[in-house]
Every structure is written in structure tokens, then in C-alpha cells.
Amino acid sequence: MPDIAAIAAKVRSQAELLPALYGHIDFDSTPERFAAGPDDRTELTEVKGKRRADFLADTELVARIREYSMLGDITGDAYAALMREYGFRRLVDMLIEACDKGVDKVEGAPPELVALITEMERIPDWLDMKMVERGAKAERNSAANISPFAIRGAFIATFLNKYSALPMALTGTLSHATAAKRVKETATFFTTTVLPGALKRFGPGFKAAAMVRLMHSMVRVNVLSRPGMWDSKIYGIPIPQLDQMPAGLIPIYFLSEKVLGQGRTSFNAEERAKVELARYRCYLLGLPEDLLADNPTDIVRIWCTRSATLRYEYDDAICGGLLRATMEAELSKDRSLPGRVFRRLERSFARVFFVNTFLKGDEAAAASVGVPLTGKDKALYAATMAAIVGQTLGHKVASRLPLVGDLADQLLVSRLRRQLAEYGHAEFTSDAAQYRPATS
């Protein structure tokens, strides 16, 4: 595990390695988003049962979180910064070819691309690919049965705080079409990574992770290159690595809370496999390894310390605009009767799931942020949840039976592939022409 001095040096090296992007940023100045004062309102302030002071007392981890809140993706950003020279389409094409065939097969591959692929190809000491494959198999049940209904609700959870939501608003996601595109890309990424062999070097999950890294880096490059678009004194770095934790580790955080709530301090074999899948997926996305804990206590501790130091403010122009655009976005164009039924169930499920999971069931708060619930929403949610529980339990039982288990898994894989086809081709790109300043 790197010490604070090493992390601080890496953070500050961004100004030296990428001066056009980071040369103007004062990395010694703490941005407004980082809140370590005892009376600051943070994301953890809103969580019952968590004493913020307990997490702030860990000064070493607080200092670590502070530094990582100013870290982008040095390798990915260097490659994305070549957009002016190559054009973003050429960068995407070269990355796809490098993922599919190997970077040595890319004619004229720039050293920045070689560095990015080499970094992703590095095998961390803790990696056990058999465990990752087992975790992917264990996650396929929920990916096939729950995720299609929950993905919209989970996606908008990241929009509740202007300090982490602003990059998404700037990229044009306030529009319904762009919001739908981002939701489907998110669903595509996580669905792809649970397919058999997906995270192996030439698997589709590895490629999807590379594309997501490039997309995030493109956002940083585009935002930081346009005068007046970004205020680093307030927001720090656009999409710091720290802000990828919620998307990458949220199921593992909830799992860890469940395990600790049961009085356990370690995962069982299946839970550990799911954790290893999440850790490796996040590693490929560029998250620092020391943020990827492997036990429930440390997972909760790191997650909550991030929340305890991330200043909280709900801004309707930024947060509300994203919430409403995403909730109203049309995710499917299937006009068949089953397609129309699914769309109706999914919308209600997503709303109730979001309110129950991220707003603790507070319907007044939900209405205030533009996600009001109706009696019909609750009824459809209950009916859908009953069906989901039945399907997931059925697959879980089947998976443990000789011969039938393999067949059940094959059926899940087939369903996941159909879902991916319905989501459509995910480009994982960021079009600077759509960027708009967000007013607050």
C-alpha cells in the first residue's frame, strides 16, 4: 500500500506530465468539495446510524481520500489528450483494435496507447481469475433478473450531490436522449462484465473497461480544455478516481453492510467471489488498489470515509435536471405488447427502488427532487419484485443441482446476451459538441 507521500507525489505529477490539462491546478489547495470540518454537511451526514466523527478520526485514511479526490487517470488522460492530433474517432478505433488484437497489431500506435494497454494488462498480485469467474457466474442471476429493472434507479443515485454530479450535467446528459444513452451504456458495461470469460485479456469486459476509461478521460480533457467550464477550486478534478467507487462498488458495499449486520467479519466463498469480481472490474477502470478492500470492515470504512468528506449540496439546476431527464428518458423502442408492459413496470420499479434504497423511503424528499411516487408505482413495484424474487430463487435452486445447474447458467447467459442486443451498441464516447455549462 503506497504511503501518503507517494500518493501526493503521484497526484502532483499530473501537472508535470500533462501541463496543458493540469498545469493551472493548485494541488496543494484543498477544493471546496472536500469537507473535513466537524460541522460540514456531507453525504454521510444524511445517513442514519453512522457517526461521521468516527471516520474523520482516521486521519491517515482521510488524508488518502483527500489526495485521491484530486487524481484523474494519468494514463488514460494522456491518451485522450491526443484528440486534437488524431481526432476522437481515431482514438476510439485504435483502442478497440488494441483490445481485440493486441496493441502490437495497431499500426502507428502512439506510446500513450501502449502505456494504457500495458497498465491494464498488468496482473495485480491479489488477482485470482478463477475467483473472478466464479463471481461473474454468481452475479449473472441478479444481472438477468434484477438489473434491467433497477439500473435506472441506481444510475440516478449519483446525481443527488452537485459536487459529484456536475461532470454528467456538463456533458449534455440533461437531455433525454443523452440520459438514455448513458443509462444503456452503464447497463451494457456491467452486463458485459458478468459474461463467461469477459474480463480475460481479450474478453469483451476488458474492452468495455478500456472504453469506459477513455470516455471518462475524454470528459476530463474536454472540460479542462474549455475556459470557464470547470472551477477546480470548488470541484477539484472532473470525475476523480474516487468518484468511480459508487458505481463500481455499490453492490459490494451493501453486501458488506449485510455481512457486518449479521455479526460476521468475513465473506463466505460466494460473497468473496463477488467481491473479487468487483475489485478486478474497478482495477481495470483505473481505481487505486488501496481503495479496493477485500473484507467487509474495510470496504465499509473506506466507502463511509469518502462519504464523510464529500461535501453535500443538492442543486436543482444540476441534480434535479439530471434526475428528471433520466427518469423521463425512453430506454426502449420495443413497441410490442411485452415491450410496453416491461417499460411500464421498469419505470415504476426504478422510481420505488431509488426512493427505498437511496432516500431511505422518504417520499417527501423524493417528491422534492422530482421523483414523486404514486400508489400505482408502489403496486407495480410490489408485483414486479414478487416476480423477480421468484425467478432469482428458482435460478439459485437450479444452479445447485447436478446437470441442471449448467443448463440454468446457460439460460442466464442467453438472456444477458439478448439484453445486450436490446441495449444496442454502446459507443462509450463523449461528444464535446454537446457540452453545455451548468448553472447553479
CSV table of C-alpha atoms in Angstrom, one decimal:
chain,number,residue,atom,x,y,z
A,1,MET,CA,0.0,0.0,0.0
A,2,PRO,CA,1.5,3.4,-1.0
A,3,ASP,CA,2.1,5.9,1.7
A,4,ILE,CA,0.6,9.4,1.7
A,5,ALA,CA,3.8,11.0,0.4
A,6,ALA,CA,3.8,8.6,-2.7
A,7,ILE,CA,0.1,9.3,-3.4
A,8,ALA,CA,0.6,13.0,-3.1
A,9,ALA,CA,3.6,12.9,-5.4
A,10,LYS,CA,1.5,10.9,-8.0
A,11,VAL,CA,-1.3,13.5,-7.8
A,12,ARG,CA,1.0,16.4,-8.3
A,13,SER,CA,2.8,14.7,-11.1
A,14,GLN,CA,-0.3,15.3,-13.2
A,15,ALA,CA,0.7,19.0,-13.6
A,16,GLU,CA,4.2,17.9,-14.9
A,17,LEU,CA,3.1,15.0,-17.1
A,18,LEU,CA,0.0,16.8,-18.6
A,19,PRO,CA,0.6,20.5,-18.2
A,20,ALA,CA,-1.9,21.5,-20.8
A,21,LEU,CA,-4.7,19.9,-18.7
A,22,TYR,CA,-3.4,20.2,-15.1
A,23,GLY,CA,-0.7,22.8,-15.1
A,24,HIS,CA,-3.1,25.5,-13.8
A,25,ILE,CA,-4.4,23.5,-10.9
A,26,ASP,CA,-3.1,24.1,-7.4
A,27,PHE,CA,-2.9,20.6,-6.0
A,28,ASP,CA,-1.8,21.9,-2.6
A,29,SER,CA,-5.1,23.8,-2.2
A,30,THR,CA,-8.0,21.7,-0.9
A,31,PRO,CA,-11.1,22.2,-3.1
A,32,GLU,CA,-14.4,23.1,-1.7
A,33,ARG,CA,-15.8,19.6,-2.4
A,34,PHE,CA,-13.5,18.1,0.2
A,35,ALA,CA,-15.1,18.7,3.6
A,36,ALA,CA,-13.2,17.6,6.8
A,37,GLY,CA,-14.6,20.2,9.2
A,38,PRO,CA,-16.7,18.7,12.1
A,39,ASP,CA,-19.8,20.8,11.2
A,40,ASP,CA,-19.6,20.4,7.4
A,41,ARG,CA,-22.6,18.8,5.7
A,42,THR,CA,-21.5,15.8,3.7
A,43,GLU,CA,-23.1,12.8,2.1
A,44,LEU,CA,-22.6,10.8,5.3
A,45,THR,CA,-24.4,13.5,7.3
A,46,GLU,CA,-27.7,12.2,5.8
A,47,VAL,CA,-27.0,8.5,6.7
A,48,LYS,CA,-28.6,7.3,10.0
A,49,GLY,CA,-26.6,5.1,12.2
A,50,LYS,CA,-23.2,6.4,11.0
A,51,ARG,CA,-21.2,8.7,13.2
A,52,ARG,CA,-19.2,10.9,10.9
A,53,ALA,CA,-16.6,11.7,13.7
A,54,ASP,CA,-15.7,8.0,13.8
A,55,PHE,CA,-14.5,8.2,10.2
A,56,LEU,CA,-12.8,11.6,10.5
A,57,ALA,CA,-10.8,10.2,13.3
A,58,ASP,CA,-8.9,8.0,10.9
A,59,THR,CA,-6.6,10.9,9.8
A,60,GLU,CA,-4.4,8.7,7.6
A,61,LEU,CA,-7.4,7.5,5.5
A,62,VAL,CA,-8.9,11.0,5.4
A,63,ALA,CA,-5.6,12.3,4.0
A,64,ARG,CA,-5.6,9.4,1.5
A,65,ILE,CA,-9.1,10.3,0.4
A,66,ARG,CA,-8.2,13.9,0.1
A,67,GLU,CA,-5.4,13.2,-2.3
A,68,TYR,CA,-7.4,10.7,-4.4
A,69,SER,CA,-10.2,13.3,-4.8
A,70,MET,CA,-7.6,15.2,-6.9
A,71,LEU,CA,-6.5,12.3,-9.0
A,72,GLY,CA,-7.7,11.7,-12.6
A,73,ASP,CA,-6.4,8.9,-14.8
A,74,ILE,CA,-2.9,9.9,-15.7
A,75,THR,CA,-2.5,7.1,-18.4
A,76,GLY,CA,-6.0,7.4,-19.8
A,77,ASP,CA,-5.9,11.2,-19.8
A,78,ALA,CA,-2.6,11.2,-21.7
A,79,TYR,CA,-4.2,9.1,-24.4
A,80,ALA,CA,-7.4,11.1,-24.6
A,81,ALA,CA,-5.3,14.3,-24.8
A,82,LEU,CA,-4.3,13.2,-28.3
A,83,MET,CA,-7.8,14.0,-29.6
A,84,ARG,CA,-6.6,17.3,-31.1
A,85,GLU,CA,-3.9,15.4,-33.1
A,86,TYR,CA,-5.8,12.2,-34.0
A,87,GLY,CA,-9.5,13.1,-33.6
A,88,PHE,CA,-11.6,11.2,-31.1
A,89,ARG,CA,-12.9,8.7,-33.6
A,90,ARG,CA,-9.3,7.5,-34.5
A,91,LEU,CA,-8.5,7.2,-30.8
A,92,VAL,CA,-11.6,5.0,-30.2
A,93,ASP,CA,-10.7,2.8,-33.3
A,94,MET,CA,-7.1,2.3,-32.2
A,95,LEU,CA,-8.2,1.4,-28.7
A,96,ILE,CA,-10.7,-1.1,-30.0
A,97,GLU,CA,-8.1,-2.7,-32.2
A,98,ALA,CA,-5.6,-2.9,-29.4
A,99,CYS,CA,-8.2,-4.6,-27.2
A,100,ASP,CA,-9.2,-7.1,-29.9
A,101,LYS,CA,-5.9,-7.9,-31.4
A,102,GLY,CA,-3.2,-6.6,-29.1
A,103,VAL,CA,-1.5,-3.2,-29.1
A,104,ASP,CA,1.4,-4.5,-31.1
A,105,LYS,CA,-1.0,-5.0,-34.0
A,106,VAL,CA,-2.1,-1.4,-34.1
A,107,GLU,CA,-0.2,0.4,-36.9
A,108,GLY,CA,1.4,3.6,-35.7
A,109,ALA,CA,0.1,3.0,-32.1
A,110,PRO,CA,1.2,6.1,-30.1
A,111,PRO,CA,3.2,5.4,-26.9
A,112,GLU,CA,0.2,6.7,-24.9
A,113,LEU,CA,-1.9,3.9,-26.2
A,114,VAL,CA,0.8,1.3,-25.5
A,115,ALA,CA,1.1,2.7,-21.9
A,116,LEU,CA,-2.7,2.4,-21.3
A,117,ILE,CA,-3.0,-1.2,-22.6
A,118,THR,CA,0.2,-2.2,-20.7
A,119,GLU,CA,-1.2,-0.8,-17.5
A,120,MET,CA,-4.5,-2.7,-17.9
A,121,GLU,CA,-2.7,-5.9,-18.8
A,122,ARG,CA,-0.7,-5.8,-15.6
A,123,ILE,CA,-1.8,-8.6,-13.3
A,124,PRO,CA,-2.2,-7.4,-9.6
A,125,ASP,CA,-0.7,-9.8,-7.0
A,126,TRP,CA,-4.1,-10.5,-5.4
A,127,LEU,CA,-5.9,-11.4,-8.6
A,128,ASP,CA,-7.4,-14.9,-8.9
A,129,MET,CA,-9.2,-15.2,-12.2
A,130,LYS,CA,-10.9,-18.4,-11.2
A,131,MET,CA,-12.4,-16.5,-8.3
A,132,VAL,CA,-13.4,-13.6,-10.7
A,133,GLU,CA,-15.1,-16.1,-13.0
A,134,ARG,CA,-17.0,-17.6,-10.1
A,135,GLY,CA,-18.1,-14.2,-9.0
A,136,ALA,CA,-19.3,-13.4,-12.5
A,137,LYS,CA,-21.3,-16.6,-12.5
A,138,ALA,CA,-22.8,-15.8,-9.1
A,139,GLU,CA,-23.8,-12.3,-10.4
A,140,ARG,CA,-25.5,-13.4,-13.6
A,141,ASN,CA,-28.7,-14.3,-11.8
A,142,SER,CA,-29.2,-10.7,-10.5
A,143,ALA,CA,-27.9,-9.2,-13.7
A,144,ALA,CA,-30.5,-11.0,-15.7
A,145,ASN,CA,-33.4,-10.7,-13.3
A,146,ILE,CA,-32.9,-7.5,-11.3
A,147,SER,CA,-30.6,-5.2,-13.2
A,148,PRO,CA,-33.0,-4.5,-16.1
A,149,PHE,CA,-35.5,-3.0,-13.7
A,150,ALA,CA,-33.1,-1.4,-11.2
A,151,ILE,CA,-30.4,0.1,-13.4
A,152,ARG,CA,-32.2,3.4,-14.0
A,153,GLY,CA,-32.8,3.9,-10.3
A,154,ALA,CA,-29.2,3.0,-9.4
A,155,PHE,CA,-27.9,5.3,-12.1
A,156,ILE,CA,-29.6,8.4,-10.8
A,157,ALA,CA,-28.4,7.9,-7.3
A,158,THR,CA,-25.1,9.5,-8.3
A,159,PHE,CA,-27.0,12.7,-9.2
A,160,LEU,CA,-28.0,13.8,-5.7
A,161,ASN,CA,-24.9,15.8,-5.0
A,162,LYS,CA,-23.8,18.7,-7.2
A,163,TYR,CA,-20.1,18.1,-6.2
A,164,SER,CA,-20.1,14.7,-7.9
A,165,ALA,CA,-22.9,15.2,-10.5
A,166,LEU,CA,-21.6,18.3,-12.3
A,167,PRO,CA,-19.5,16.4,-14.9
A,168,MET,CA,-22.5,14.5,-16.1
A,169,ALA,CA,-24.5,17.7,-16.4
A,170,LEU,CA,-21.8,19.4,-18.4
A,171,THR,CA,-21.7,16.6,-21.0
A,172,GLY,CA,-25.2,17.1,-22.1
A,173,THR,CA,-26.9,14.5,-20.0
A,174,LEU,CA,-29.7,17.0,-19.1
A,175,SER,CA,-31.3,15.9,-22.4
A,176,HIS,CA,-33.5,12.8,-22.5
A,177,ALA,CA,-31.6,11.3,-25.4
A,178,THR,CA,-28.2,11.6,-23.8
A,179,ALA,CA,-29.5,10.4,-20.5
A,180,ALA,CA,-31.0,7.3,-22.1
A,181,LYS,CA,-27.6,6.7,-23.9
A,182,ARG,CA,-25.7,6.9,-20.6
A,183,VAL,CA,-28.1,4.6,-18.8
A,184,LYS,CA,-27.8,2.0,-21.5
A,185,GLU,CA,-24.1,2.3,-21.7
A,186,THR,CA,-23.9,1.7,-17.9
A,187,ALA,CA,-26.1,-1.3,-18.2
A,188,THR,CA,-24.1,-2.6,-21.1
A,189,PHE,CA,-20.8,-2.3,-19.2
A,190,PHE,CA,-22.0,-4.2,-16.1
A,191,THR,CA,-23.9,-6.8,-18.1
A,192,THR,CA,-20.9,-7.5,-20.3
A,193,THR,CA,-18.5,-8.0,-17.4
A,194,VAL,CA,-20.5,-10.9,-16.0
A,195,LEU,CA,-20.5,-12.9,-19.2
A,196,PRO,CA,-18.2,-16.0,-19.2
A,197,GLY,CA,-14.6,-15.1,-19.7
A,198,ALA,CA,-15.5,-11.4,-20.2
A,199,LEU,CA,-12.7,-10.0,-18.1
A,200,LYS,CA,-9.9,-12.0,-19.6
A,201,ARG,CA,-7.4,-10.1,-21.6
A,202,PHE,CA,-9.2,-10.4,-24.9
A,203,GLY,CA,-12.7,-10.6,-23.4
A,204,PRO,CA,-15.5,-8.1,-24.1
A,205,GLY,CA,-15.4,-6.9,-20.5
A,206,PHE,CA,-11.8,-5.9,-20.7
A,207,LYS,CA,-12.5,-3.9,-23.8
A,208,ALA,CA,-15.6,-2.3,-22.2
A,209,ALA,CA,-13.5,-1.2,-19.3
A,210,ALA,CA,-10.9,0.3,-21.6
A,211,MET,CA,-13.7,2.2,-23.4
A,212,VAL,CA,-15.1,3.5,-20.2
A,213,ARG,CA,-11.7,4.7,-19.1
A,214,LEU,CA,-11.3,6.5,-22.4
A,215,MET,CA,-14.8,8.1,-22.1
A,216,HIS,CA,-14.0,9.4,-18.6
A,217,SER,CA,-10.7,10.7,-19.8
A,218,MET,CA,-12.3,12.4,-22.8
A,219,VAL,CA,-14.7,14.2,-20.4
A,220,ARG,CA,-11.7,15.5,-18.3
A,221,VAL,CA,-9.8,16.6,-21.4
A,222,ASN,CA,-12.9,18.4,-22.9
A,223,VAL,CA,-13.9,20.0,-19.7
A,224,LEU,CA,-10.5,21.2,-18.6
A,225,SER,CA,-9.6,22.4,-22.1
A,226,ARG,CA,-12.5,24.8,-22.3
A,227,PRO,CA,-12.1,28.1,-20.5
A,228,GLY,CA,-14.7,28.8,-17.8
A,229,MET,CA,-16.2,25.3,-18.0
A,230,TRP,CA,-14.7,24.0,-14.8
A,231,ASP,CA,-13.7,25.6,-11.4
A,232,SER,CA,-11.1,23.3,-9.8
A,233,LYS,CA,-11.1,25.4,-6.6
A,234,ILE,CA,-14.6,24.3,-6.0
A,235,TYR,CA,-14.9,20.9,-7.7
A,236,GLY,CA,-11.3,19.6,-7.8
A,237,ILE,CA,-10.7,17.3,-10.7
A,238,PRO,CA,-13.6,16.2,-13.1
A,239,ILE,CA,-14.5,12.6,-12.3
A,240,PRO,CA,-11.7,11.8,-9.9
A,241,GLN,CA,-10.9,8.2,-9.5
A,242,LEU,CA,-12.6,8.4,-6.1
A,243,ASP,CA,-16.0,9.1,-7.7
A,244,GLN,CA,-15.9,5.8,-9.6
A,245,MET,CA,-16.3,3.9,-6.3
A,246,PRO,CA,-20.1,4.3,-6.0
A,247,ALA,CA,-20.8,2.8,-9.4
A,248,GLY,CA,-18.1,0.1,-9.2
A,249,LEU,CA,-18.6,-1.0,-5.6
A,250,ILE,CA,-22.1,-0.2,-4.5
A,251,PRO,CA,-23.4,-3.8,-4.5
A,252,ILE,CA,-20.3,-4.8,-2.6
A,253,TYR,CA,-20.8,-2.0,-0.1
A,254,PHE,CA,-24.4,-3.2,0.6
A,255,LEU,CA,-23.2,-6.8,0.8
A,256,SER,CA,-20.6,-5.7,3.4
A,257,GLU,CA,-23.2,-3.9,5.4
A,258,LYS,CA,-25.3,-7.0,5.4
A,259,VAL,CA,-22.4,-9.2,6.5
A,260,LEU,CA,-21.5,-6.9,9.3
A,261,GLY,CA,-25.1,-6.6,10.3
A,262,GLN,CA,-25.2,-10.4,10.7
A,263,GLY,CA,-22.3,-10.2,13.1
A,264,ARG,CA,-19.8,-11.6,10.6
A,265,THR,CA,-16.4,-10.1,9.8
A,266,SER,CA,-15.6,-12.1,6.7
A,267,PHE,CA,-17.3,-13.2,3.5
A,268,ASN,CA,-18.3,-16.7,2.6
A,269,ALA,CA,-17.0,-18.3,-0.5
A,270,GLU,CA,-19.7,-17.0,-2.9
A,271,GLU,CA,-19.6,-13.5,-1.4
A,272,ARG,CA,-15.9,-13.3,-1.7
A,273,ALA,CA,-16.1,-14.3,-5.4
A,274,LYS,CA,-18.5,-11.4,-6.0
A,275,VAL,CA,-16.1,-9.1,-4.2
A,276,GLU,CA,-13.2,-10.2,-6.3
A,277,LEU,CA,-15.2,-9.6,-9.5
A,278,ALA,CA,-16.0,-6.1,-8.4
A,279,ARG,CA,-12.4,-5.4,-7.3
A,280,TYR,CA,-10.9,-6.5,-10.6
A,281,ARG,CA,-13.5,-4.6,-12.6
A,282,CYS,CA,-12.7,-1.5,-10.7
A,283,TYR,CA,-9.0,-2.2,-11.1
A,284,LEU,CA,-9.4,-2.3,-14.9
A,285,LEU,CA,-11.2,1.1,-14.7
A,286,GLY,CA,-8.1,2.6,-13.0
A,287,LEU,CA,-9.1,2.8,-9.3
A,288,PRO,CA,-6.2,2.8,-7.0
A,289,GLU,CA,-5.6,-0.7,-5.5
A,290,ASP,CA,-5.5,0.5,-1.9
A,291,LEU,CA,-9.2,1.6,-2.2
A,292,LEU,CA,-10.2,-1.9,-3.2
A,293,ALA,CA,-10.5,-3.6,0.1
A,294,ASP,CA,-11.2,-7.3,0.4
A,295,ASN,CA,-13.1,-7.6,3.7
A,296,PRO,CA,-16.4,-6.1,4.8
A,297,THR,CA,-15.0,-3.9,7.6
A,298,ASP,CA,-12.5,-2.1,5.4
A,299,ILE,CA,-14.9,-1.8,2.4
A,300,VAL,CA,-17.5,0.0,4.7
A,301,ARG,CA,-14.7,2.1,6.3
A,302,ILE,CA,-13.3,3.4,3.0
A,303,TRP,CA,-16.8,3.9,1.5
A,304,CYS,CA,-18.0,5.9,4.5
A,305,THR,CA,-14.8,7.9,4.8
A,306,ARG,CA,-15.3,9.1,1.2
A,307,SER,CA,-18.9,10.0,2.1
A,308,ALA,CA,-17.8,11.7,5.3
A,309,THR,CA,-15.5,14.0,3.4
A,310,LEU,CA,-17.6,14.7,0.2
A,311,ARG,CA,-19.4,18.0,0.8
A,312,TYR,CA,-23.1,17.7,0.1
A,313,GLU,CA,-25.4,20.2,-1.7
A,314,TYR,CA,-28.5,19.5,-3.8
A,315,ASP,CA,-28.7,21.9,-6.7
A,316,ASP,CA,-31.9,21.7,-8.7
A,317,ALA,CA,-30.4,23.0,-11.9
A,318,ILE,CA,-27.7,20.3,-11.8
A,319,CYS,CA,-29.1,17.5,-9.8
A,320,GLY,CA,-32.8,18.0,-10.5
A,321,GLY,CA,-32.1,18.4,-14.2
A,322,LEU,CA,-30.2,15.1,-14.3
A,323,LEU,CA,-32.8,13.3,-12.2
A,324,ARG,CA,-35.8,14.4,-14.3
A,325,ALA,CA,-34.0,13.8,-17.7
A,326,THR,CA,-33.0,10.3,-16.6
A,327,MET,CA,-36.4,9.4,-15.2
A,328,GLU,CA,-38.2,10.6,-18.3
A,329,ALA,CA,-35.8,9.1,-20.8
A,330,GLU,CA,-37.1,6.4,-23.1
A,331,LEU,CA,-34.8,3.4,-22.7
A,332,SER,CA,-36.6,1.0,-25.1
A,333,LYS,CA,-38.1,1.4,-28.5
A,334,ASP,CA,-39.8,-2.0,-28.4
A,335,ARG,CA,-43.5,-1.3,-29.3
A,336,SER,CA,-44.7,-4.9,-28.9
A,337,LEU,CA,-47.1,-5.7,-26.0
A,338,PRO,CA,-44.4,-7.3,-23.9
A,339,GLY,CA,-42.1,-4.3,-24.6
A,340,ARG,CA,-44.8,-1.8,-23.5
A,341,VAL,CA,-45.5,-3.9,-20.4
A,342,PHE,CA,-41.8,-4.0,-19.5
A,343,ARG,CA,-41.4,-0.2,-19.9
A,344,ARG,CA,-44.3,0.5,-17.6
A,345,LEU,CA,-43.1,-1.9,-14.9
A,346,GLU,CA,-39.5,-0.7,-15.2
A,347,ARG,CA,-40.4,3.0,-14.7
A,348,SER,CA,-42.3,2.3,-11.6
A,349,PHE,CA,-39.8,-0.2,-10.2
A,350,ALA,CA,-36.9,2.3,-10.9
A,351,ARG,CA,-38.7,5.1,-9.0
A,352,VAL,CA,-39.5,3.0,-5.9
A,353,PHE,CA,-36.1,1.3,-5.9
A,354,PHE,CA,-34.4,4.6,-6.0
A,355,VAL,CA,-36.5,6.1,-3.2
A,356,ASN,CA,-36.2,3.0,-1.0
A,357,THR,CA,-32.5,2.4,-1.5
A,358,PHE,CA,-31.1,5.9,-1.6
A,359,LEU,CA,-33.6,8.1,0.1
A,360,LYS,CA,-34.5,5.6,2.8
A,361,GLY,CA,-38.1,5.5,1.7
A,362,ASP,CA,-38.6,9.3,2.3
A,363,GLU,CA,-41.4,10.0,-0.2
A,364,ALA,CA,-41.4,13.7,0.7
A,365,ALA,CA,-37.7,14.0,-0.1
A,366,ALA,CA,-38.4,12.1,-3.3
A,367,ALA,CA,-41.1,14.5,-4.4
A,368,SER,CA,-38.9,17.4,-3.6
A,369,VAL,CA,-36.2,16.2,-6.0
A,370,GLY,CA,-38.6,15.4,-8.8
A,371,VAL,CA,-39.3,11.7,-8.3
A,372,PRO,CA,-42.8,11.6,-6.8
A,373,LEU,CA,-44.3,8.2,-6.1
A,374,THR,CA,-47.9,7.1,-6.8
A,375,GLY,CA,-50.0,4.3,-5.5
A,376,LYS,CA,-49.7,2.7,-8.9
A,377,ASP,CA,-45.9,2.9,-8.8
A,378,LYS,CA,-45.9,1.0,-5.4
A,379,ALA,CA,-48.3,-1.6,-6.6
A,380,LEU,CA,-46.4,-2.3,-9.8
A,381,TYR,CA,-43.1,-2.4,-7.8
A,382,ALA,CA,-44.5,-4.9,-5.4
A,383,ALA,CA,-45.8,-7.1,-8.2
A,384,THR,CA,-42.6,-6.9,-10.2
A,385,MET,CA,-40.5,-7.6,-7.1
A,386,ALA,CA,-42.5,-10.7,-6.3
A,387,ALA,CA,-41.9,-12.0,-9.8
A,388,ILE,CA,-38.2,-11.1,-9.6
A,389,VAL,CA,-37.8,-12.9,-6.2
A,390,GLY,CA,-39.5,-16.0,-7.7
A,391,GLN,CA,-37.2,-16.0,-10.7
A,392,THR,CA,-34.0,-15.4,-8.8
A,393,LEU,CA,-34.8,-18.1,-6.2
A,394,GLY,CA,-35.7,-20.5,-8.9
A,395,HIS,CA,-32.4,-20.0,-10.7
A,396,LYS,CA,-30.5,-20.2,-7.4
A,397,VAL,CA,-32.0,-23.5,-6.5
A,398,ALA,CA,-31.5,-24.8,-10.1
A,399,SER,CA,-27.8,-23.7,-10.1
A,400,ARG,CA,-27.1,-26.1,-7.2
A,401,LEU,CA,-28.5,-29.2,-8.9
A,402,PRO,CA,-26.3,-31.6,-10.9
A,403,LEU,CA,-26.6,-31.1,-14.6
A,404,VAL,CA,-29.4,-28.7,-14.3
A,405,GLY,CA,-27.0,-26.1,-12.8
A,406,ASP,CA,-25.1,-25.8,-16.1
A,407,LEU,CA,-28.3,-25.5,-18.1
A,408,ALA,CA,-29.6,-22.8,-15.8
A,409,ASP,CA,-26.4,-20.8,-16.2
A,410,GLN,CA,-26.6,-21.2,-20.0
A,411,LEU,CA,-30.1,-19.8,-19.9
A,412,LEU,CA,-29.0,-16.8,-17.9
A,413,VAL,CA,-26.1,-16.2,-20.4
A,414,SER,CA,-28.6,-16.3,-23.3
A,415,ARG,CA,-30.9,-13.8,-21.5
A,416,LEU,CA,-28.0,-11.5,-20.8
A,417,ARG,CA,-26.9,-11.6,-24.5
A,418,ARG,CA,-30.5,-10.7,-25.5
A,419,GLN,CA,-30.5,-7.8,-23.1
A,420,LEU,CA,-27.2,-6.5,-24.6
A,421,ALA,CA,-28.8,-6.7,-28.0
A,422,GLU,CA,-31.7,-4.7,-26.8
A,423,TYR,CA,-29.5,-2.0,-25.2
A,424,GLY,CA,-27.9,-1.5,-28.6
A,425,HIS,CA,-24.3,-0.7,-29.5
A,426,ALA,CA,-22.5,1.1,-26.7
A,427,GLU,CA,-20.1,3.7,-28.0
A,428,PHE,CA,-18.6,4.8,-24.7
A,429,THR,CA,-17.7,8.2,-26.1
A,430,SER,CA,-18.1,11.8,-25.1
A,431,ASP,CA,-19.0,14.4,-27.7
A,432,ALA,CA,-17.7,17.8,-26.8
A,433,ALA,CA,-20.2,19.4,-29.2
A,434,GLN,CA,-22.9,18.6,-26.7
A,435,TYR,CA,-21.1,20.1,-23.7
A,436,ARG,CA,-23.0,23.0,-22.0
A,437,PRO,CA,-22.1,25.0,-18.9
A,438,ALA,CA,-24.4,24.0,-16.0
A,439,THR,CA,-25.7,26.9,-14.0
A,440,SER,CA,-26.4,26.7,-10.3
